[in-house]
């Protein structure tokens, strides 16, 4: 069964972060060991995704752009939260 979070992840995030969330070279970093996803309140991760990471953002670590809401402004906070929960559930703790 595909959960809501998994379905939305595949639709909205997998192109850059990988079907397995382990990242895609030159598109997006791995999310299975991401501190943004794994640490602190899930709501903070939702806010991060909502904002995205511009090229000139001092927090940018890759020199690549993460569009606000992953380019899906239509997704609700509840839907982004479902994606965060999905990613937390598949976290790989190093
Ligand atoms: C167009 C490509 C693209 C899409 C689509 C995209 N991202 Fe990203 N994402 C990136 C890039 C590039 C970064 C790294 C930005 C930087 O350098 O800090 C990033 C970073 C992140 C981070 C921070 C990772 C870390 O620990 O530094 C999270 C969390 C994240 N994305 C979640 C998502 C989610 C959830 C979605 C789907 C709703 C999504 N992204 C869609 C490109 C994308």
mmCIF file of N, CA and C and ligand atoms in Angstrom:
data_model
loop_
_atom_site.group_PDB
_atom_site.id
_atom_site.type_symbol
_atom_site.label_atom_id
_atom_site.label_comp_id
_atom_site.label_asym_id
_atom_site.label_seq_id
_atom_site.Cartn_x
_atom_site.Cartn_y
_atom_site.Cartn_z
ATOM 1 N N UNK A 1 0.843 -1.197 0.000
ATOM 2 C CA UNK A 1 0.000 0.000 0.000
ATOM 3 C C UNK A 1 0.880 1.251 0.000
ATOM 4 N N UNK A 2 0.522 2.212 -0.802
ATOM 5 C CA UNK A 2 1.261 3.469 -0.849
ATOM 6 C C UNK A 2 0.564 4.470 0.067
ATOM 7 N N UNK A 3 1.272 4.945 1.070
ATOM 8 C CA UNK A 3 0.676 5.939 1.972
ATOM 9 C C UNK A 3 0.594 7.283 1.263
ATOM 10 N N UNK A 4 -0.171 8.204 1.867
ATOM 11 C CA UNK A 4 -0.298 9.540 1.291
ATOM 12 C C UNK A 4 1.082 10.194 1.180
ATOM 13 N N UNK A 5 1.874 10.080 2.239
ATOM 14 C CA UNK A 5 3.192 10.725 2.243
ATOM 15 C C UNK A 5 4.081 10.172 1.148
ATOM 16 N N UNK A 6 4.065 8.858 0.981
ATOM 17 C CA UNK A 6 4.896 8.229 -0.044
ATOM 18 C C UNK A 6 4.460 8.662 -1.442
ATOM 19 N N UNK A 7 3.151 8.645 -1.683
ATOM 20 C CA UNK A 7 2.622 9.044 -2.990
ATOM 21 C C UNK A 7 2.997 10.474 -3.328
ATOM 22 N N UNK A 8 2.839 11.371 -2.345
ATOM 23 C CA UNK A 8 3.157 12.780 -2.575
ATOM 24 C C UNK A 8 4.655 12.954 -2.757
ATOM 25 N N UNK A 9 5.449 12.224 -1.980
ATOM 26 C CA UNK A 9 6.898 12.305 -2.118
ATOM 27 C C UNK A 9 7.308 11.942 -3.555
ATOM 28 N N UNK A 10 6.765 10.841 -4.041
ATOM 29 C CA UNK A 10 7.132 10.388 -5.392
ATOM 30 C C UNK A 10 6.758 11.426 -6.443
ATOM 31 N N UNK A 11 5.589 12.029 -6.251
ATOM 32 C CA UNK A 11 5.086 13.033 -7.180
ATOM 33 C C UNK A 11 5.924 14.308 -7.166
ATOM 34 N N UNK A 12 6.223 14.788 -5.945
ATOM 35 C CA UNK A 12 6.721 16.158 -5.798
ATOM 36 C C UNK A 12 8.220 16.252 -5.534
ATOM 37 N N UNK A 13 8.832 15.215 -5.014
ATOM 38 C CA UNK A 13 10.202 15.338 -4.514
ATOM 39 C C UNK A 13 11.183 14.360 -5.156
ATOM 40 N N UNK A 14 10.691 13.215 -5.616
ATOM 41 C CA UNK A 14 11.583 12.146 -6.037
ATOM 42 C C UNK A 14 12.435 12.526 -7.249
ATOM 43 N N UNK A 15 11.938 13.407 -8.103
ATOM 44 C CA UNK A 15 12.702 13.768 -9.300
ATOM 45 C C UNK A 15 14.071 14.321 -8.906
ATOM 46 N N UNK A 16 14.122 15.083 -7.836
ATOM 47 C CA UNK A 16 15.397 15.663 -7.402
ATOM 48 C C UNK A 16 16.069 14.867 -6.279
ATOM 49 N N UNK A 17 15.276 14.247 -5.419
ATOM 50 C CA UNK A 17 15.865 13.593 -4.244
ATOM 51 C C UNK A 17 15.927 12.073 -4.396
ATOM 52 N N UNK A 18 15.416 11.540 -5.500
ATOM 53 C CA UNK A 18 15.515 10.107 -5.757
ATOM 54 C C UNK A 18 14.297 9.341 -5.284
ATOM 55 N N UNK A 19 13.927 8.298 -6.035
ATOM 56 C CA UNK A 19 12.808 7.426 -5.645
ATOM 57 C C UNK A 19 13.062 6.848 -4.263
ATOM 58 N N UNK A 20 14.328 6.562 -3.952
ATOM 59 C CA UNK A 20 14.685 5.977 -2.659
ATOM 60 C C UNK A 20 15.102 7.042 -1.650
ATOM 61 N N UNK A 21 14.971 8.314 -2.027
ATOM 62 C CA UNK A 21 15.305 9.465 -1.159
ATOM 63 C C UNK A 21 16.785 9.539 -0.824
ATOM 64 N N UNK A 22 17.604 8.821 -1.578
ATOM 65 C CA UNK A 22 19.043 8.850 -1.306
ATOM 66 C C UNK A 22 19.779 9.870 -2.157
ATOM 67 N N UNK A 23 19.025 10.708 -2.829
ATOM 68 C CA UNK A 23 19.632 11.806 -3.564
ATOM 69 C C UNK A 23 19.882 11.474 -5.024
ATOM 70 N N UNK A 24 20.006 12.517 -5.837
ATOM 71 C CA UNK A 24 20.319 12.388 -7.258
ATOM 72 C C UNK A 24 21.448 13.378 -7.536
ATOM 73 N N UNK A 25 22.519 12.887 -8.145
ATOM 74 C CA UNK A 25 23.679 13.739 -8.413
ATOM 75 C C UNK A 25 23.262 14.990 -9.167
ATOM 76 N N UNK A 26 23.737 16.135 -8.724
ATOM 77 C CA UNK A 26 23.493 17.434 -9.360
ATOM 78 C C UNK A 26 22.034 17.877 -9.376
ATOM 79 N N UNK A 27 21.172 17.200 -8.626
ATOM 80 C CA UNK A 27 19.770 17.631 -8.538
ATOM 81 C C UNK A 27 19.329 17.868 -7.105
ATOM 82 N N UNK A 28 19.600 16.918 -6.229
ATOM 83 C CA UNK A 28 19.174 17.095 -4.842
ATOM 84 C C UNK A 28 19.882 16.114 -3.924
ATOM 85 N N UNK A 29 20.144 16.546 -2.679
ATOM 86 C CA UNK A 29 20.861 15.686 -1.728
ATOM 87 C C UNK A 29 19.982 14.586 -1.151
ATOM 88 N N UNK A 30 20.620 13.613 -0.517
ATOM 89 C CA UNK A 30 19.909 12.544 0.182
ATOM 90 C C UNK A 30 19.055 13.124 1.299
ATOM 91 N N UNK A 31 17.870 12.557 1.498
ATOM 92 C CA UNK A 31 17.011 12.993 2.597
ATOM 93 C C UNK A 31 16.890 11.928 3.682
ATOM 94 N N UNK A 32 17.464 10.736 3.459
ATOM 95 C CA UNK A 32 17.300 9.685 4.467
ATOM 96 C C UNK A 32 18.189 9.935 5.683
ATOM 97 N N UNK A 33 19.182 10.823 5.539
ATOM 98 C CA UNK A 33 20.044 11.147 6.683
ATOM 99 C C UNK A 33 20.104 12.659 6.884
ATOM 100 N N UNK A 34 19.027 13.340 6.497
ATOM 101 C CA UNK A 34 18.991 14.796 6.569
ATOM 102 C C UNK A 34 18.620 15.283 7.966
ATOM 103 N N UNK A 35 19.468 16.143 8.531
ATOM 104 C CA UNK A 35 19.178 16.713 9.849
ATOM 105 C C UNK A 35 17.888 17.532 9.810
ATOM 106 N N UNK A 36 17.638 18.192 8.672
ATOM 107 C CA UNK A 36 16.421 19.008 8.546
ATOM 108 C C UNK A 36 15.184 18.124 8.756
ATOM 109 N N UNK A 37 15.220 16.930 8.190
ATOM 110 C CA UNK A 37 14.088 16.010 8.309
ATOM 111 C C UNK A 37 14.049 15.345 9.687
ATOM 112 N N UNK A 38 15.214 14.967 10.186
ATOM 113 C CA UNK A 38 15.240 14.084 11.357
ATOM 114 C C UNK A 38 15.281 14.801 12.694
ATOM 115 N N UNK A 39 15.779 16.033 12.707
ATOM 116 C CA UNK A 39 15.968 16.706 13.995
ATOM 117 C C UNK A 39 14.893 17.760 14.232
ATOM 118 N N UNK A 40 14.489 17.900 15.476
ATOM 119 C CA UNK A 40 13.550 18.944 15.860
ATOM 120 C C UNK A 40 12.120 18.621 15.466
ATOM 121 N N UNK A 41 11.291 19.662 15.489
ATOM 122 C CA UNK A 41 9.871 19.500 15.217
ATOM 123 C C UNK A 41 9.647 19.235 13.730
ATOM 124 N N UNK A 42 8.714 18.337 13.426
ATOM 125 C CA UNK A 42 8.359 18.081 12.030
ATOM 126 C C UNK A 42 7.884 19.364 11.356
ATOM 127 N N UNK A 43 7.226 20.239 12.151
ATOM 128 C CA UNK A 43 6.726 21.510 11.599
ATOM 129 C C UNK A 43 7.869 22.384 11.072
ATOM 130 N N UNK A 44 9.038 22.294 11.724
ATOM 131 C CA UNK A 44 10.182 23.093 11.271
ATOM 132 C C UNK A 44 10.642 22.588 9.907
ATOM 133 N N UNK A 45 10.583 21.274 9.693
ATOM 134 C CA UNK A 45 10.944 20.713 8.388
ATOM 135 C C UNK A 45 9.939 21.175 7.325
ATOM 136 N N UNK A 46 8.666 21.217 7.710
ATOM 137 C CA UNK A 46 7.635 21.701 6.780
ATOM 138 C C UNK A 46 7.939 23.150 6.380
ATOM 139 N N UNK A 47 8.296 23.986 7.373
ATOM 140 C CA UNK A 47 8.604 25.393 7.086
ATOM 141 C C UNK A 47 9.819 25.506 6.162
ATOM 142 N N UNK A 48 10.818 24.651 6.391
ATOM 143 C CA UNK A 48 12.012 24.638 5.541
ATOM 144 C C UNK A 48 11.626 24.315 4.093
ATOM 145 N N UNK A 49 10.814 23.287 3.915
ATOM 146 C CA UNK A 49 10.411 22.865 2.568
ATOM 147 C C UNK A 49 9.593 23.974 1.899
ATOM 148 N N UNK A 50 8.715 24.589 2.681
ATOM 149 C CA UNK A 50 7.894 25.679 2.159
ATOM 150 C C UNK A 50 8.775 26.786 1.593
ATOM 151 N N UNK A 51 9.824 27.115 2.316
ATOM 152 C CA UNK A 51 10.694 28.228 1.927
ATOM 153 C C UNK A 51 11.632 27.851 0.783
ATOM 154 N N UNK A 52 12.100 26.609 0.786
ATOM 155 C CA UNK A 52 13.093 26.212 -0.206
ATOM 156 C C UNK A 52 14.457 26.798 0.131
ATOM 157 N N UNK A 53 15.404 26.612 -0.792
ATOM 158 C CA UNK A 53 16.756 27.137 -0.575
ATOM 159 C C UNK A 53 17.201 27.832 -1.854
ATOM 160 N N UNK A 54 17.237 29.168 -1.802
ATOM 161 C CA UNK A 54 17.690 29.929 -2.967
ATOM 162 C C UNK A 54 19.204 29.802 -3.103
ATOM 163 N N UNK A 55 19.682 30.139 -4.295
ATOM 164 C CA UNK A 55 21.131 30.069 -4.544
ATOM 165 C C UNK A 55 21.911 30.977 -3.606
ATOM 166 N N UNK A 56 21.344 32.169 -3.326
ATOM 167 C CA UNK A 56 22.062 33.141 -2.494
ATOM 168 C C UNK A 56 21.742 32.981 -1.009
ATOM 169 N N UNK A 57 21.022 31.913 -0.649
ATOM 170 C CA UNK A 57 20.738 31.647 0.762
ATOM 171 C C UNK A 57 22.041 31.195 1.436
ATOM 172 N N UNK A 58 22.414 31.849 2.536
ATOM 173 C CA UNK A 58 23.656 31.441 3.214
ATOM 174 C C UNK A 58 23.615 29.972 3.644
ATOM 175 N N UNK A 59 22.408 29.422 3.807
ATOM 176 C CA UNK A 59 22.277 28.022 4.221
ATOM 177 C C UNK A 59 22.483 27.051 3.051
ATOM 178 N N UNK A 60 22.605 27.585 1.827
ATOM 179 C CA UNK A 60 22.754 26.691 0.663
ATOM 180 C C UNK A 60 24.076 25.939 0.751
ATOM 181 N N UNK A 61 23.990 24.609 0.663
ATOM 182 C CA UNK A 61 25.199 23.791 0.823
ATOM 183 C C UNK A 61 25.643 23.150 -0.488
ATOM 184 N N UNK A 62 24.819 23.218 -1.532
ATOM 185 C CA UNK A 62 25.113 22.448 -2.742
ATOM 186 C C UNK A 62 25.378 23.301 -3.976
ATOM 187 N N UNK A 63 25.012 24.586 -3.931
ATOM 188 C CA UNK A 63 25.102 25.391 -5.155
ATOM 189 C C UNK A 63 23.971 25.072 -6.122
ATOM 190 N N UNK A 64 22.953 24.332 -5.626
ATOM 191 C CA UNK A 64 21.766 24.007 -6.425
ATOM 192 C C UNK A 64 20.554 24.640 -5.753
ATOM 193 N N UNK A 65 19.499 24.873 -6.531
ATOM 194 C CA UNK A 65 18.294 25.503 -5.985
ATOM 195 C C UNK A 65 17.287 24.447 -5.555
ATOM 196 N N UNK A 66 16.750 24.630 -4.368
ATOM 197 C CA UNK A 66 15.553 23.880 -3.962
ATOM 198 C C UNK A 66 14.391 24.868 -4.062
ATOM 199 N N UNK A 67 13.472 24.665 -5.010
ATOM 200 C CA UNK A 67 12.372 25.624 -5.179
ATOM 201 C C UNK A 67 11.450 25.614 -3.956
ATOM 202 N N UNK A 68 10.832 26.761 -3.633
ATOM 203 C CA UNK A 68 9.868 26.785 -2.527
ATOM 204 C C UNK A 68 8.817 25.695 -2.707
ATOM 205 N N UNK A 69 8.503 24.990 -1.627
ATOM 206 C CA UNK A 69 7.543 23.874 -1.623
ATOM 207 C C UNK A 69 7.946 22.795 -2.627
ATOM 208 N N UNK A 70 9.239 22.720 -2.986
ATOM 209 C CA UNK A 70 9.656 21.742 -3.989
ATOM 210 C C UNK A 70 9.001 22.015 -5.337
ATOM 211 N N UNK A 71 8.570 23.282 -5.558
ATOM 212 C CA UNK A 71 7.907 23.617 -6.815
ATOM 213 C C UNK A 71 6.435 23.236 -6.829
ATOM 214 N N UNK A 72 5.914 22.879 -5.634
ATOM 215 C CA UNK A 72 4.498 22.475 -5.539
ATOM 216 C C UNK A 72 3.764 23.309 -4.487
ATOM 217 N N UNK A 73 3.542 24.610 -4.798
ATOM 218 C CA UNK A 73 2.867 25.483 -3.834
ATOM 219 C C UNK A 73 1.441 25.038 -3.534
ATOM 220 N N UNK A 74 0.905 24.149 -4.354
ATOM 221 C CA UNK A 74 -0.461 23.650 -4.120
ATOM 222 C C UNK A 74 -0.525 22.680 -2.939
ATOM 223 N N UNK A 75 0.613 22.151 -2.504
ATOM 224 C CA UNK A 75 0.581 21.189 -1.397
ATOM 225 C C UNK A 75 0.292 21.912 -0.084
ATOM 226 N N UNK A 76 -0.619 21.354 0.703
ATOM 227 C CA UNK A 76 -0.982 21.955 1.998
ATOM 228 C C UNK A 76 0.086 21.611 3.034
ATOM 229 N N UNK A 77 0.076 22.328 4.173
ATOM 230 C CA UNK A 77 0.986 21.996 5.273
ATOM 231 C C UNK A 77 0.780 20.548 5.701
ATOM 232 N N UNK A 78 -0.477 20.132 5.723
ATOM 233 C CA UNK A 78 -0.775 18.759 6.131
ATOM 234 C C UNK A 78 -0.136 17.761 5.159
ATOM 235 N N UNK A 79 -0.153 18.083 3.873
ATOM 236 C CA UNK A 79 0.463 17.185 2.880
ATOM 237 C C UNK A 79 1.988 17.178 3.017
ATOM 238 N N UNK A 80 2.580 18.363 3.243
ATOM 239 C CA UNK A 80 4.035 18.397 3.455
ATOM 240 C C UNK A 80 4.401 17.621 4.713
ATOM 241 N N UNK A 81 3.560 17.733 5.745
ATOM 242 C CA UNK A 81 3.804 16.994 6.974
ATOM 243 C C UNK A 81 3.770 15.487 6.711
ATOM 244 N N UNK A 82 2.849 15.047 5.874
ATOM 245 C CA UNK A 82 2.755 13.620 5.539
ATOM 246 C C UNK A 82 4.046 13.164 4.854
ATOM 247 N N UNK A 83 4.631 14.029 4.017
ATOM 248 C CA UNK A 83 5.895 13.694 3.351
ATOM 249 C C UNK A 83 7.021 13.591 4.380
ATOM 250 N N UNK A 84 7.060 14.553 5.313
ATOM 251 C CA UNK A 84 8.099 14.536 6.355
ATOM 252 C C UNK A 84 7.983 13.254 7.186
ATOM 253 N N UNK A 85 6.750 12.880 7.548
ATOM 254 C CA UNK A 85 6.554 11.654 8.338
ATOM 255 C C UNK A 85 7.028 10.432 7.554
ATOM 256 N N UNK A 86 6.725 10.423 6.259
ATOM 257 C CA UNK A 86 7.177 9.318 5.410
ATOM 258 C C UNK A 86 8.699 9.230 5.416
ATOM 259 N N UNK A 87 9.371 10.387 5.254
ATOM 260 C CA UNK A 87 10.841 10.389 5.209
ATOM 261 C C UNK A 87 11.424 10.001 6.570
ATOM 262 N N UNK A 88 10.796 10.445 7.649
ATOM 263 C CA UNK A 88 11.288 10.080 8.982
ATOM 264 C C UNK A 88 11.204 8.572 9.185
ATOM 265 N N UNK A 89 10.141 7.993 8.652
ATOM 266 C CA UNK A 89 9.943 6.560 8.831
ATOM 267 C C UNK A 89 10.997 5.750 8.071
ATOM 268 N N UNK A 90 11.569 6.355 7.006
ATOM 269 C CA UNK A 90 12.584 5.590 6.276
ATOM 270 C C UNK A 90 13.994 6.073 6.544
ATOM 271 N N UNK A 91 14.151 6.817 7.610
ATOM 272 C CA UNK A 91 15.458 7.382 7.938
ATOM 273 C C UNK A 91 16.504 6.295 8.131
ATOM 274 N N UNK A 92 17.706 6.604 7.688
ATOM 275 C CA UNK A 92 18.850 5.728 7.913
ATOM 276 C C UNK A 92 19.781 6.473 8.860
ATOM 277 N N UNK A 93 19.858 6.016 10.073
ATOM 278 C CA UNK A 93 20.720 6.710 11.025
ATOM 279 C C UNK A 93 22.140 6.146 10.888
ATOM 280 N N UNK A 94 23.095 7.037 10.573
ATOM 281 C CA UNK A 94 24.445 6.568 10.292
ATOM 282 C C UNK A 94 25.113 5.942 11.524
HETATM 283 C C1 LIG B 1 14.070 20.887 -8.404
HETATM 284 C C2 LIG B 1 14.702 19.965 -7.492
HETATM 285 C C3 LIG B 1 14.091 19.755 -6.127
HETATM 286 C C4 LIG B 1 12.807 19.366 -5.809
HETATM 287 C C5 LIG B 1 11.644 19.097 -6.755
HETATM 288 C C6 LIG B 1 12.778 19.229 -4.370
HETATM 289 N N1 LIG B 1 13.995 19.527 -3.830
HETATM 290 FE FE1 LIG B 1 14.515 19.463 -1.856
HETATM 291 N N2 LIG B 1 16.370 20.155 -2.296
HETATM 292 C C7 LIG B 1 16.842 20.389 -3.559
HETATM 293 C C8 LIG B 1 18.215 20.895 -3.473
HETATM 294 C C9 LIG B 1 19.099 21.270 -4.629
HETATM 295 C C10 LIG B 1 18.532 20.949 -2.102
HETATM 296 C C11 LIG B 1 19.844 21.415 -1.473
HETATM 297 C C12 LIG B 1 19.826 22.933 -1.288
HETATM 298 C C13 LIG B 1 21.058 23.407 -0.555
HETATM 299 O O1 LIG B 1 22.122 23.510 -1.163
HETATM 300 O O2 LIG B 1 20.977 23.669 0.662
HETATM 301 C C14 LIG B 1 17.351 20.463 -1.387
HETATM 302 C C15 LIG B 1 17.282 20.337 -0.014
HETATM 303 C C16 LIG B 1 16.229 19.779 0.656
HETATM 304 C C17 LIG B 1 16.207 19.529 2.087
HETATM 305 C C18 LIG B 1 17.352 19.813 3.062
HETATM 306 C C19 LIG B 1 18.330 18.661 3.052
HETATM 307 C C20 LIG B 1 19.437 18.888 4.041
HETATM 308 O O3 LIG B 1 19.492 18.195 5.066
HETATM 309 O O4 LIG B 1 20.270 19.783 3.808
HETATM 310 C C21 LIG B 1 15.008 18.962 2.361
HETATM 311 C C22 LIG B 1 14.514 18.521 3.734
HETATM 312 C C23 LIG B 1 14.282 18.865 1.112
HETATM 313 N N3 LIG B 1 15.052 19.369 0.100
HETATM 314 C C24 LIG B 1 13.025 18.329 0.993
HETATM 315 C C25 LIG B 1 12.285 18.286 -0.194
HETATM 316 C C26 LIG B 1 10.930 17.794 -0.271
HETATM 317 C C27 LIG B 1 10.150 17.205 0.881
HETATM 318 C C28 LIG B 1 10.539 17.949 -1.574
HETATM 319 C C29 LIG B 1 9.186 17.636 -2.182
HETATM 320 C C30 LIG B 1 8.053 18.366 -1.621
HETATM 321 C C31 LIG B 1 11.664 18.531 -2.302
HETATM 322 N N4 LIG B 1 12.696 18.714 -1.423
HETATM 323 C C32 LIG B 1 11.665 18.821 -3.668
HETATM 324 C C33 LIG B 1 16.155 20.205 -4.751
HETATM 325 C C34 LIG B 1 14.828 19.859 -4.871
#
